């Protein structure tokens, strides 16, 4: 997973292309730390996706993983 | 009976009850089981930045309620619930606006809009609340949630921001796609209108094809079911599209 997330200033970050959550879904499918966030905070129709995870932290055009 | 806007922020932590659910519970407590007195909760997205200590998304939740209760009675109920239901690690804040109270609404709206684009401070939030005569208080942790709570009030007042909390249950939806006219959807869900992603309000007879999670956004002070056109059919917006609201 670290190959997709990049370590920037001590934070594991995944840059997101506008509404393409393909990588986000692939990564979450193989992640032991995934916890679905509240439905109201989800932005991908496929639930198991890093952008829907309660352990992600939104940044501008990117998310930070607090589980890694 | 008076109308109030209540907004809360920063009440949750990973794996705990969400801020939206707590807002909905407070709304029900304040409305004395008259559901028509508290129609819906709006979710307002605020700025995301490393310098802001939100847990995962930085959103505030706001609702309107009609009640004969005094401000002190409202706060007593809301704050008690906020304290009991907020996560231990949360930094909850609450803002309360009497909609009959004359104040500089433009200043409040401006604060909300700024909080979507820049880092705001607690001092700025308290100063504006005092200037406008709006109740703003913190109830645990750093109290950082007061910033979002005040911003959420402004964004709800502005009337063109946010998504409606929750989703609509429609008969047959669980089995897949449902086809209903705009008029039928309004009747079944209580939304004010059906709005295309280009801003066009669809007429009552227009057929819609609904599937998955059916959610609404707040636009022009109206609960608006957002749809988009695909191969000549109007479909409910996907979450990816709703993200921008």
PDB file of C-alpha atoms in Angstrom:
ATOM      1  CA  UNK A   1       0.000   0.000   0.000  1.00  0.00           C
ATOM      2  CA  UNK A   2       2.928   2.304   0.727  1.00  0.00           C
ATOM      3  CA  UNK A   3       3.660   2.214  -3.034  1.00  0.00           C
ATOM      4  CA  UNK A   4       0.459   4.157  -3.748  1.00  0.00           C
ATOM      5  CA  UNK A   5       0.555   6.330  -0.645  1.00  0.00           C
ATOM      6  CA  UNK A   6       3.540   8.664  -0.562  1.00  0.00           C
ATOM      7  CA  UNK A   7       5.202   9.780   2.653  1.00  0.00           C
ATOM      8  CA  UNK A   8       5.117  13.576   2.677  1.00  0.00           C
ATOM      9  CA  UNK A   9       6.105  15.556   5.754  1.00  0.00           C
ATOM     10  CA  UNK A  10       5.564  12.504   7.931  1.00  0.00           C
ATOM     11  CA  UNK A  11       2.081  11.754   6.570  1.00  0.00           C
ATOM     12  CA  UNK A  12       1.093   8.941   4.210  1.00  0.00           C
ATOM     13  CA  UNK A  13      -0.831  10.661   1.439  1.00  0.00           C
ATOM     14  CA  UNK A  14      -2.687   9.479  -1.645  1.00  0.00           C
ATOM     15  CA  UNK A  15      -3.277  12.037  -4.382  1.00  0.00           C
ATOM     16  CA  UNK A  16      -6.715  11.740  -5.960  1.00  0.00           C
ATOM     17  CA  UNK A  17      -7.588  12.419  -9.546  1.00  0.00           C
ATOM     18  CA  UNK A  18     -10.953  14.222  -9.605  1.00  0.00           C
ATOM     19  CA  UNK A  19     -13.581  11.427  -9.329  1.00  0.00           C
ATOM     20  CA  UNK A  20     -11.425   8.453 -10.191  1.00  0.00           C
ATOM     21  CA  UNK A  21     -11.453   6.291  -7.097  1.00  0.00           C
ATOM     22  CA  UNK A  22     -10.107   3.125  -8.755  1.00  0.00           C
ATOM     23  CA  UNK A  23      -6.874   3.130  -6.747  1.00  0.00           C
ATOM     24  CA  UNK A  24      -8.746   4.031  -3.580  1.00  0.00           C
ATOM     25  CA  UNK A  25     -10.994   0.979  -4.036  1.00  0.00           C
ATOM     26  CA  UNK A  26      -8.120  -1.365  -4.844  1.00  0.00           C
ATOM     27  CA  UNK A  27      -6.155  -0.299  -1.802  1.00  0.00           C
ATOM     28  CA  UNK A  28      -9.102  -0.573   0.580  1.00  0.00           C
ATOM     29  CA  UNK A  29      -9.939  -4.054  -0.736  1.00  0.00           C
ATOM     30  CA  UNK A  30      -6.654  -5.332   0.611  1.00  0.00           C
ATOM     31  CA  UNK A  31      -6.460  -3.244   3.773  1.00  0.00           C
ATOM     32  CA  UNK A  32      -6.891  -4.703   7.276  1.00  0.00           C
ATOM     33  CA  UNK A  33      -7.505  -1.288   8.788  1.00  0.00           C
ATOM     34  CA  UNK A  34     -10.553  -0.210   6.788  1.00  0.00           C
ATOM     35  CA  UNK A  35     -13.434   1.159   8.877  1.00  0.00           C
ATOM     36  CA  UNK A  36     -16.385   2.578   6.955  1.00  0.00           C
ATOM     37  CA  UNK A  37     -17.055   6.196   7.918  1.00  0.00           C
ATOM     38  CA  UNK A  38     -20.606   7.464   8.455  1.00  0.00           C
ATOM     39  CA  UNK A  39     -22.668   7.142   5.308  1.00  0.00           C
ATOM     40  CA  UNK A  40     -22.983  10.924   5.173  1.00  0.00           C
ATOM     41  CA  UNK A  41     -19.214  11.277   4.997  1.00  0.00           C
ATOM     42  CA  UNK A  42     -18.723   8.791   2.178  1.00  0.00           C
ATOM     43  CA  UNK A  43     -18.032  10.042  -1.337  1.00  0.00           C
ATOM     44  CA  UNK A  44     -17.594   6.803  -3.272  1.00  0.00           C
ATOM     45  CA  UNK A  45     -20.565   4.598  -4.175  1.00  0.00           C
ATOM     46  CA  UNK A  46     -18.395   1.538  -3.598  1.00  0.00           C
ATOM     47  CA  UNK A  47     -18.222   1.493   0.196  1.00  0.00           C
ATOM     48  CA  UNK A  48     -14.879  -0.240   0.599  1.00  0.00           C
ATOM     49  CA  UNK A  49     -12.734   2.572  -0.696  1.00  0.00           C
ATOM     50  CA  UNK A  50     -10.050   4.547   1.109  1.00  0.00           C
ATOM     51  CA  UNK A  51     -11.983   7.787   0.541  1.00  0.00           C
ATOM     52  CA  UNK A  52     -14.867   6.293   2.578  1.00  0.00           C
ATOM     53  CA  UNK A  53     -12.679   5.113   5.440  1.00  0.00           C
ATOM     54  CA  UNK A  54     -12.973   6.696   8.875  1.00  0.00           C
ATOM     55  CA  UNK A  55      -9.189   6.487   9.148  1.00  0.00           C
ATOM     56  CA  UNK A  56      -8.557   8.749   6.184  1.00  0.00           C
ATOM     57  CA  UNK A  57      -8.074  12.434   6.665  1.00  0.00           C
ATOM     58  CA  UNK A  58      -9.125  14.661   3.826  1.00  0.00           C
ATOM     59  CA  UNK A  59      -6.658  17.117   2.372  1.00  0.00           C
ATOM     60  CA  UNK A  60      -7.072  19.206  -0.755  1.00  0.00           C
ATOM     61  CA  UNK A  61      -7.096  16.720  -3.669  1.00  0.00           C
ATOM     62  CA  UNK A  62      -5.605  14.039  -1.454  1.00  0.00           C
ATOM     63  CA  UNK A  63      -6.245  11.903   1.599  1.00  0.00           C
ATOM     64  CA  UNK A  64      -3.944  11.037   4.444  1.00  0.00           C
ATOM     65  CA  UNK A  65      -4.041   7.529   5.892  1.00  0.00           C
ATOM     66  CA  UNK A  66      -3.758   7.529   9.681  1.00  0.00           C
ATOM     67  CA  UNK A  67      -3.605   3.718   9.812  1.00  0.00           C
ATOM     68  CA  UNK A  68      -0.306   3.221   7.965  1.00  0.00           C
TER      69      UNK A  68
ATOM     70  CA  UNK B   1     -43.131  29.649  19.006  1.00  0.00           C
ATOM     71  CA  UNK B   2     -39.836  30.738  17.482  1.00  0.00           C
ATOM     72  CA  UNK B   3     -37.531  29.276  14.856  1.00  0.00           C
ATOM     73  CA  UNK B   4     -33.890  28.575  15.634  1.00  0.00           C
ATOM     74  CA  UNK B   5     -30.862  27.332  13.790  1.00  0.00           C
ATOM     75  CA  UNK B   6     -28.656  24.962  15.742  1.00  0.00           C
ATOM     76  CA  UNK B   7     -25.254  23.871  14.511  1.00  0.00           C
ATOM     77  CA  UNK B   8     -22.738  21.499  16.086  1.00  0.00           C
ATOM     78  CA  UNK B   9     -19.272  20.409  15.104  1.00  0.00           C
ATOM     79  CA  UNK B  10     -16.361  18.245  16.178  1.00  0.00           C
ATOM     80  CA  UNK B  11     -18.267  15.754  18.292  1.00  0.00           C
ATOM     81  CA  UNK B  12     -16.960  12.469  16.921  1.00  0.00           C
ATOM     82  CA  UNK B  13     -13.901  10.279  16.655  1.00  0.00           C
ATOM     83  CA  UNK B  14     -13.055   7.219  14.592  1.00  0.00           C
ATOM     84  CA  UNK B  15     -15.687   4.562  15.181  1.00  0.00           C
ATOM     85  CA  UNK B  16     -17.995   6.701  17.335  1.00  0.00           C
ATOM     86  CA  UNK B  17     -21.442   8.120  16.666  1.00  0.00           C
ATOM     87  CA  UNK B  18     -21.330  10.719  13.892  1.00  0.00           C
ATOM     88  CA  UNK B  19     -21.992  14.419  14.356  1.00  0.00           C
ATOM     89  CA  UNK B  20     -24.971  14.188  11.999  1.00  0.00           C
ATOM     90  CA  UNK B  21     -26.645  11.551  14.136  1.00  0.00           C
ATOM     91  CA  UNK B  22     -26.111  13.590  17.283  1.00  0.00           C
ATOM     92  CA  UNK B  23     -27.567  16.651  15.532  1.00  0.00           C
ATOM     93  CA  UNK B  24     -30.611  14.641  14.495  1.00  0.00           C
ATOM     94  CA  UNK B  25     -31.098  13.410  18.056  1.00  0.00           C
ATOM     95  CA  UNK B  26     -30.900  16.939  19.449  1.00  0.00           C
ATOM     96  CA  UNK B  27     -33.401  18.088  16.838  1.00  0.00           C
ATOM     97  CA  UNK B  28     -35.851  15.399  17.939  1.00  0.00           C
ATOM     98  CA  UNK B  29     -35.353  16.230  21.620  1.00  0.00           C
ATOM     99  CA  UNK B  30     -36.051  19.913  20.961  1.00  0.00           C
ATOM    100  CA  UNK B  31     -39.100  19.319  18.811  1.00  0.00           C
ATOM    101  CA  UNK B  32     -40.995  17.323  21.477  1.00  0.00           C
ATOM    102  CA  UNK B  33     -41.733  14.547  18.959  1.00  0.00           C
ATOM    103  CA  UNK B  34     -43.418  16.934  16.495  1.00  0.00           C
ATOM    104  CA  UNK B  35     -41.280  15.906  13.526  1.00  0.00           C
ATOM    105  CA  UNK B  36     -42.608  18.727  11.348  1.00  0.00           C
ATOM    106  CA  UNK B  37     -40.841  21.168  13.655  1.00  0.00           C
ATOM    107  CA  UNK B  38     -37.391  19.910  12.674  1.00  0.00           C
ATOM    108  CA  UNK B  39     -37.325  18.864   9.063  1.00  0.00           C
ATOM    109  CA  UNK B  40     -33.767  17.947   8.143  1.00  0.00           C
ATOM    110  CA  UNK B  41     -30.102  18.256   9.022  1.00  0.00           C
ATOM    111  CA  UNK B  42     -27.636  19.772   6.554  1.00  0.00           C
ATOM    112  CA  UNK B  43     -23.979  18.809   6.344  1.00  0.00           C
ATOM    113  CA  UNK B  44     -21.570  21.605   5.496  1.00  0.00           C
ATOM    114  CA  UNK B  45     -18.046  20.886   4.278  1.00  0.00           C
ATOM    115  CA  UNK B  46     -15.379  23.192   5.679  1.00  0.00           C
ATOM    116  CA  UNK B  47     -11.766  23.761   4.713  1.00  0.00           C
ATOM    117  CA  UNK B  48      -9.433  20.794   4.832  1.00  0.00           C
ATOM    118  CA  UNK B  49      -5.898  21.717   5.774  1.00  0.00           C
ATOM    119  CA  UNK B  50      -3.081  20.135   7.825  1.00  0.00           C
ATOM    120  CA  UNK B  51      -3.262  23.030  10.294  1.00  0.00           C
ATOM    121  CA  UNK B  52      -6.887  22.310  11.178  1.00  0.00           C
ATOM    122  CA  UNK B  53      -7.255  19.576  13.809  1.00  0.00           C
ATOM    123  CA  UNK B  54     -10.318  17.762  12.391  1.00  0.00           C
ATOM    124  CA  UNK B  55     -10.436  13.983  12.709  1.00  0.00           C
ATOM    125  CA  UNK B  56     -11.186  12.968   9.154  1.00  0.00           C
ATOM    126  CA  UNK B  57     -13.398  15.323   7.156  1.00  0.00           C
ATOM    127  CA  UNK B  58     -14.144  18.684   8.842  1.00  0.00           C
ATOM    128  CA  UNK B  59     -17.860  19.074   8.372  1.00  0.00           C
ATOM    129  CA  UNK B  60     -20.509  20.766  10.514  1.00  0.00           C
ATOM    130  CA  UNK B  61     -24.139  19.724  10.967  1.00  0.00           C
ATOM    131  CA  UNK B  62     -26.999  22.224  11.176  1.00  0.00           C
ATOM    132  CA  UNK B  63     -30.765  22.068  11.593  1.00  0.00           C
ATOM    133  CA  UNK B  64     -33.730  24.386  12.045  1.00  0.00           C
ATOM    134  CA  UNK B  65     -36.270  23.825  14.780  1.00  0.00           C
ATOM    135  CA  UNK B  66     -39.492  25.551  15.840  1.00  0.00           C
ATOM    136  CA  UNK B  67     -40.100  25.538  19.536  1.00  0.00           C
ATOM    137  CA  UNK B  68     -41.667  27.493  22.373  1.00  0.00           C
ATOM    138  CA  UNK B  69     -38.630  26.804  24.529  1.00  0.00           C
ATOM    139  CA  UNK B  70     -36.410  29.662  25.653  1.00  0.00           C
ATOM    140  CA  UNK B  71     -32.789  29.939  24.585  1.00  0.00           C
ATOM    141  CA  UNK B  72     -31.683  28.667  27.984  1.00  0.00           C
ATOM    142  CA  UNK B  73     -34.014  25.675  27.776  1.00  0.00           C
ATOM    143  CA  UNK B  74     -32.793  24.849  24.275  1.00  0.00           C
ATOM    144  CA  UNK B  75     -29.184  25.056  25.374  1.00  0.00           C
ATOM    145  CA  UNK B  76     -29.791  22.978  28.475  1.00  0.00           C
ATOM    146  CA  UNK B  77     -31.189  20.125  26.376  1.00  0.00           C
ATOM    147  CA  UNK B  78     -28.764  20.431  23.464  1.00  0.00           C
ATOM    148  CA  UNK B  79     -25.623  20.797  25.539  1.00  0.00           C
ATOM    149  CA  UNK B  80     -26.542  17.906  27.843  1.00  0.00           C
ATOM    150  CA  UNK B  81     -26.968  15.662  24.817  1.00  0.00           C
ATOM    151  CA  UNK B  82     -23.835  16.991  23.166  1.00  0.00           C
ATOM    152  CA  UNK B  83     -21.813  16.254  26.274  1.00  0.00           C
ATOM    153  CA  UNK B  84     -23.217  12.776  26.782  1.00  0.00           C
ATOM    154  CA  UNK B  85     -22.923  11.664  23.163  1.00  0.00           C
ATOM    155  CA  UNK B  86     -19.685  13.281  22.003  1.00  0.00           C
ATOM    156  CA  UNK B  87     -16.562  11.147  21.786  1.00  0.00           C
ATOM    157  CA  UNK B  88     -14.066  11.479  24.637  1.00  0.00           C
ATOM    158  CA  UNK B  89     -11.417  12.791  22.241  1.00  0.00           C
ATOM    159  CA  UNK B  90     -13.753  15.284  20.548  1.00  0.00           C
ATOM    160  CA  UNK B  91     -13.677  19.084  20.795  1.00  0.00           C
ATOM    161  CA  UNK B  92     -17.385  19.889  20.501  1.00  0.00           C
ATOM    162  CA  UNK B  93     -18.898  23.274  19.873  1.00  0.00           C
ATOM    163  CA  UNK B  94     -22.456  24.523  19.445  1.00  0.00           C
ATOM    164  CA  UNK B  95     -23.910  27.642  17.891  1.00  0.00           C
ATOM    165  CA  UNK B  96     -27.495  28.796  18.246  1.00  0.00           C
ATOM    166  CA  UNK B  97     -29.267  31.492  16.270  1.00  0.00           C
ATOM    167  CA  UNK B  98     -32.734  32.876  16.913  1.00  0.00           C
ATOM    168  CA  UNK B  99     -34.024  33.442  13.379  1.00  0.00           C
ATOM    169  CA  UNK B 100     -36.203  36.329  14.589  1.00  0.00           C
ATOM    170  CA  UNK B 101     -33.123  38.058  15.983  1.00  0.00           C
ATOM    171  CA  UNK B 102     -31.979  40.960  13.824  1.00  0.00           C
ATOM    172  CA  UNK B 103     -28.255  40.763  13.186  1.00  0.00           C
ATOM    173  CA  UNK B 104     -25.753  41.224  10.390  1.00  0.00           C
ATOM    174  CA  UNK B 105     -26.504  38.002   8.553  1.00  0.00           C
ATOM    175  CA  UNK B 106     -24.130  38.863   5.748  1.00  0.00           C
ATOM    176  CA  UNK B 107     -21.249  38.843   8.223  1.00  0.00           C
ATOM    177  CA  UNK B 108     -22.275  35.404   9.463  1.00  0.00           C
ATOM    178  CA  UNK B 109     -22.604  34.075   5.924  1.00  0.00           C
ATOM    179  CA  UNK B 110     -19.223  35.557   5.019  1.00  0.00           C
ATOM    180  CA  UNK B 111     -17.643  33.760   7.978  1.00  0.00           C
ATOM    181  CA  UNK B 112     -19.130  30.465   6.768  1.00  0.00           C
ATOM    182  CA  UNK B 113     -17.875  30.999   3.245  1.00  0.00           C
ATOM    183  CA  UNK B 114     -14.415  31.947   4.487  1.00  0.00           C
ATOM    184  CA  UNK B 115     -14.284  28.825   6.664  1.00  0.00           C
ATOM    185  CA  UNK B 116     -14.568  26.762   3.485  1.00  0.00           C
ATOM    186  CA  UNK B 117     -11.436  28.341   2.050  1.00  0.00           C
ATOM    187  CA  UNK B 118      -9.141  29.370   4.874  1.00  0.00           C
ATOM    188  CA  UNK B 119      -8.069  28.537   8.408  1.00  0.00           C
ATOM    189  CA  UNK B 120     -10.194  30.374  10.992  1.00  0.00           C
ATOM    190  CA  UNK B 121      -9.426  30.701  14.688  1.00  0.00           C
ATOM    191  CA  UNK B 122     -11.490  30.316  17.827  1.00  0.00           C
ATOM    192  CA  UNK B 123     -10.802  33.956  18.677  1.00  0.00           C
ATOM    193  CA  UNK B 124     -12.304  35.041  15.343  1.00  0.00           C
ATOM    194  CA  UNK B 125     -15.362  32.874  15.896  1.00  0.00           C
ATOM    195  CA  UNK B 126     -15.986  34.127  19.429  1.00  0.00           C
ATOM    196  CA  UNK B 127     -15.475  37.748  18.368  1.00  0.00           C
ATOM    197  CA  UNK B 128     -18.021  37.466  15.562  1.00  0.00           C
ATOM    198  CA  UNK B 129     -20.546  35.616  17.724  1.00  0.00           C
ATOM    199  CA  UNK B 130     -20.292  38.314  20.374  1.00  0.00           C
ATOM    200  CA  UNK B 131     -20.598  41.083  17.795  1.00  0.00           C
ATOM    201  CA  UNK B 132     -23.707  39.468  16.297  1.00  0.00           C
ATOM    202  CA  UNK B 133     -25.280  38.415  19.591  1.00  0.00           C
ATOM    203  CA  UNK B 134     -25.220  34.723  18.701  1.00  0.00           C
ATOM    204  CA  UNK B 135     -24.758  32.010  21.291  1.00  0.00           C
ATOM    205  CA  UNK B 136     -21.500  30.082  20.783  1.00  0.00           C
ATOM    206  CA  UNK B 137     -20.029  27.686  23.313  1.00  0.00           C
ATOM    207  CA  UNK B 138     -17.528  24.864  23.645  1.00  0.00           C
ATOM    208  CA  UNK B 139     -18.069  21.661  25.601  1.00  0.00           C
ATOM    209  CA  UNK B 140     -14.896  19.660  25.952  1.00  0.00           C
ATOM    210  CA  UNK B 141     -11.406  19.148  24.602  1.00  0.00           C
ATOM    211  CA  UNK B 142      -9.973  22.173  22.861  1.00  0.00           C
ATOM    212  CA  UNK B 143     -13.426  23.461  21.961  1.00  0.00           C
ATOM    213  CA  UNK B 144     -12.221  23.862  18.399  1.00  0.00           C
ATOM    214  CA  UNK B 145     -15.662  22.810  17.194  1.00  0.00           C
ATOM    215  CA  UNK B 146     -17.022  26.293  17.807  1.00  0.00           C
ATOM    216  CA  UNK B 147     -15.423  27.442  14.545  1.00  0.00           C
ATOM    217  CA  UNK B 148     -17.319  24.931  12.443  1.00  0.00           C
ATOM    218  CA  UNK B 149     -20.478  25.425  14.471  1.00  0.00           C
ATOM    219  CA  UNK B 150     -20.554  29.144  13.710  1.00  0.00           C
ATOM    220  CA  UNK B 151     -19.514  28.609  10.091  1.00  0.00           C
ATOM    221  CA  UNK B 152     -22.264  26.011   9.664  1.00  0.00           C
ATOM    222  CA  UNK B 153     -24.879  28.517  10.814  1.00  0.00           C
ATOM    223  CA  UNK B 154     -23.682  30.957   8.171  1.00  0.00           C
ATOM    224  CA  UNK B 155     -23.687  28.358   5.419  1.00  0.00           C
ATOM    225  CA  UNK B 156     -27.175  27.164   6.301  1.00  0.00           C
ATOM    226  CA  UNK B 157     -28.406  30.762   6.258  1.00  0.00           C
ATOM    227  CA  UNK B 158     -26.751  31.277   2.899  1.00  0.00           C
ATOM    228  CA  UNK B 159     -28.985  28.524   1.506  1.00  0.00           C
ATOM    229  CA  UNK B 160     -26.711  27.166  -1.199  1.00  0.00           C
ATOM    230  CA  UNK B 161     -24.405  24.841   0.626  1.00  0.00           C
ATOM    231  CA  UNK B 162     -24.322  21.290   1.810  1.00  0.00           C
ATOM    232  CA  UNK B 163     -25.939  17.924   1.525  1.00  0.00           C
ATOM    233  CA  UNK B 164     -28.976  16.713   3.425  1.00  0.00           C
ATOM    234  CA  UNK B 165     -28.092  14.130   6.053  1.00  0.00           C
ATOM    235  CA  UNK B 166     -29.337  10.617   5.345  1.00  0.00           C
ATOM    236  CA  UNK B 167     -30.936   9.008   2.332  1.00  0.00           C
ATOM    237  CA  UNK B 168     -34.459   8.397   1.095  1.00  0.00           C
ATOM    238  CA  UNK B 169     -36.112   5.009   1.267  1.00  0.00           C
ATOM    239  CA  UNK B 170     -38.317   4.398  -1.747  1.00  0.00           C
ATOM    240  CA  UNK B 171     -40.422   1.308  -2.374  1.00  0.00           C
ATOM    241  CA  UNK B 172     -38.610  -1.135  -4.644  1.00  0.00           C
ATOM    242  CA  UNK B 173     -35.239   0.559  -4.339  1.00  0.00           C
ATOM    243  CA  UNK B 174     -33.727  -2.339  -2.437  1.00  0.00           C
ATOM    244  CA  UNK B 175     -34.422  -4.596  -5.417  1.00  0.00           C
ATOM    245  CA  UNK B 176     -32.568  -2.345  -7.861  1.00  0.00           C
ATOM    246  CA  UNK B 177     -33.774   0.467 -10.091  1.00  0.00           C
ATOM    247  CA  UNK B 178     -37.082   2.285  -9.553  1.00  0.00           C
ATOM    248  CA  UNK B 179     -38.828   4.466 -12.117  1.00  0.00           C
ATOM    249  CA  UNK B 180     -40.955   7.297 -10.736  1.00  0.00           C
ATOM    250  CA  UNK B 181     -42.069  10.697 -11.971  1.00  0.00           C
ATOM    251  CA  UNK B 182     -40.725  13.863 -10.373  1.00  0.00           C
ATOM    252  CA  UNK B 183     -44.164  14.433  -8.812  1.00  0.00           C
ATOM    253  CA  UNK B 184     -44.188  10.960  -7.286  1.00  0.00           C
ATOM    254  CA  UNK B 185     -40.685  11.378  -5.879  1.00  0.00           C
ATOM    255  CA  UNK B 186     -41.640  14.695  -4.287  1.00  0.00           C
ATOM    256  CA  UNK B 187     -44.718  13.068  -2.772  1.00  0.00           C
ATOM    257  CA  UNK B 188     -42.809  10.049  -1.453  1.00  0.00           C
ATOM    258  CA  UNK B 189     -39.702  11.793  -0.125  1.00  0.00           C
ATOM    259  CA  UNK B 190     -40.835  15.272   0.844  1.00  0.00           C
ATOM    260  CA  UNK B 191     -38.064  16.954  -1.173  1.00  0.00           C
ATOM    261  CA  UNK B 192     -38.930  20.430  -2.420  1.00  0.00           C
ATOM    262  CA  UNK B 193     -37.896  19.799  -6.012  1.00  0.00           C
ATOM    263  CA  UNK B 194     -35.787  17.751  -8.405  1.00  0.00           C
ATOM    264  CA  UNK B 195     -32.797  19.619  -9.770  1.00  0.00           C
ATOM    265  CA  UNK B 196     -30.520  18.713 -12.661  1.00  0.00           C
ATOM    266  CA  UNK B 197     -26.765  19.002 -12.293  1.00  0.00           C
ATOM    267  CA  UNK B 198     -27.028  22.007 -14.671  1.00  0.00           C
ATOM    268  CA  UNK B 199     -29.372  23.828 -12.290  1.00  0.00           C
ATOM    269  CA  UNK B 200     -32.603  23.126 -14.173  1.00  0.00           C
ATOM    270  CA  UNK B 201     -35.697  22.329 -12.102  1.00  0.00           C
ATOM    271  CA  UNK B 202     -37.494  19.328 -13.645  1.00  0.00           C
ATOM    272  CA  UNK B 203     -41.268  19.392 -14.166  1.00  0.00           C
ATOM    273  CA  UNK B 204     -43.625  17.061 -12.313  1.00  0.00           C
ATOM    274  CA  UNK B 205     -44.171  14.577 -15.126  1.00  0.00           C
ATOM    275  CA  UNK B 206     -40.517  13.977 -15.966  1.00  0.00           C
ATOM    276  CA  UNK B 207     -39.610  10.314 -15.402  1.00  0.00           C
ATOM    277  CA  UNK B 208     -36.668   9.539 -13.095  1.00  0.00           C
ATOM    278  CA  UNK B 209     -34.667   6.326 -12.777  1.00  0.00           C
ATOM    279  CA  UNK B 210     -33.465   5.912  -9.219  1.00  0.00           C
ATOM    280  CA  UNK B 211     -31.027   3.408  -7.793  1.00  0.00           C
ATOM    281  CA  UNK B 212     -28.493   3.015  -5.001  1.00  0.00           C
ATOM    282  CA  UNK B 213     -28.428   5.748  -2.396  1.00  0.00           C
ATOM    283  CA  UNK B 214     -30.884   8.549  -3.074  1.00  0.00           C
ATOM    284  CA  UNK B 215     -29.693  11.735  -1.391  1.00  0.00           C
ATOM    285  CA  UNK B 216     -30.503  15.418  -1.601  1.00  0.00           C
ATOM    286  CA  UNK B 217     -28.577  18.678  -1.500  1.00  0.00           C
ATOM    287  CA  UNK B 218     -29.489  22.134  -0.178  1.00  0.00           C
ATOM    288  CA  UNK B 219     -29.823  24.666  -2.978  1.00  0.00           C
ATOM    289  CA  UNK B 220     -31.761  27.966  -3.122  1.00  0.00           C
ATOM    290  CA  UNK B 221     -32.968  27.228   0.431  1.00  0.00           C
ATOM    291  CA  UNK B 222     -34.687  24.097  -0.868  1.00  0.00           C
ATOM    292  CA  UNK B 223     -34.160  20.388  -0.328  1.00  0.00           C
ATOM    293  CA  UNK B 224     -33.216  19.398  -3.842  1.00  0.00           C
ATOM    294  CA  UNK B 225     -32.882  15.896  -5.247  1.00  0.00           C
ATOM    295  CA  UNK B 226     -29.965  16.128  -7.644  1.00  0.00           C
ATOM    296  CA  UNK B 227     -30.144  14.218 -10.923  1.00  0.00           C
ATOM    297  CA  UNK B 228     -28.035  13.936 -14.049  1.00  0.00           C
ATOM    298  CA  UNK B 229     -28.873  12.817 -17.567  1.00  0.00           C
ATOM    299  CA  UNK B 230     -27.402   9.619 -18.946  1.00  0.00           C
ATOM    300  CA  UNK B 231     -28.428   8.297 -22.348  1.00  0.00           C
ATOM    301  CA  UNK B 232     -31.674  10.249 -22.248  1.00  0.00           C
ATOM    302  CA  UNK B 233     -32.651   9.154 -18.737  1.00  0.00           C
ATOM    303  CA  UNK B 234     -32.556  11.236 -15.571  1.00  0.00           C
ATOM    304  CA  UNK B 235     -30.755   9.370 -12.788  1.00  0.00           C
ATOM    305  CA  UNK B 236     -30.083  10.309  -9.163  1.00  0.00           C
ATOM    306  CA  UNK B 237     -26.632  11.763  -8.594  1.00  0.00           C
ATOM    307  CA  UNK B 238     -23.857   9.425  -7.546  1.00  0.00           C
ATOM    308  CA  UNK B 239     -21.874  10.047  -4.395  1.00  0.00           C
ATOM    309  CA  UNK B 240     -18.959  11.187  -6.499  1.00  0.00           C
ATOM    310  CA  UNK B 241     -21.177  13.978  -7.861  1.00  0.00           C
ATOM    311  CA  UNK B 242     -22.654  14.809  -4.473  1.00  0.00           C
ATOM    312  CA  UNK B 243     -19.163  15.251  -3.047  1.00  0.00           C
ATOM    313  CA  UNK B 244     -19.024  18.738  -4.533  1.00  0.00           C
ATOM    314  CA  UNK B 245     -22.042  19.920  -2.510  1.00  0.00           C
TER     315      UNK B 245
END
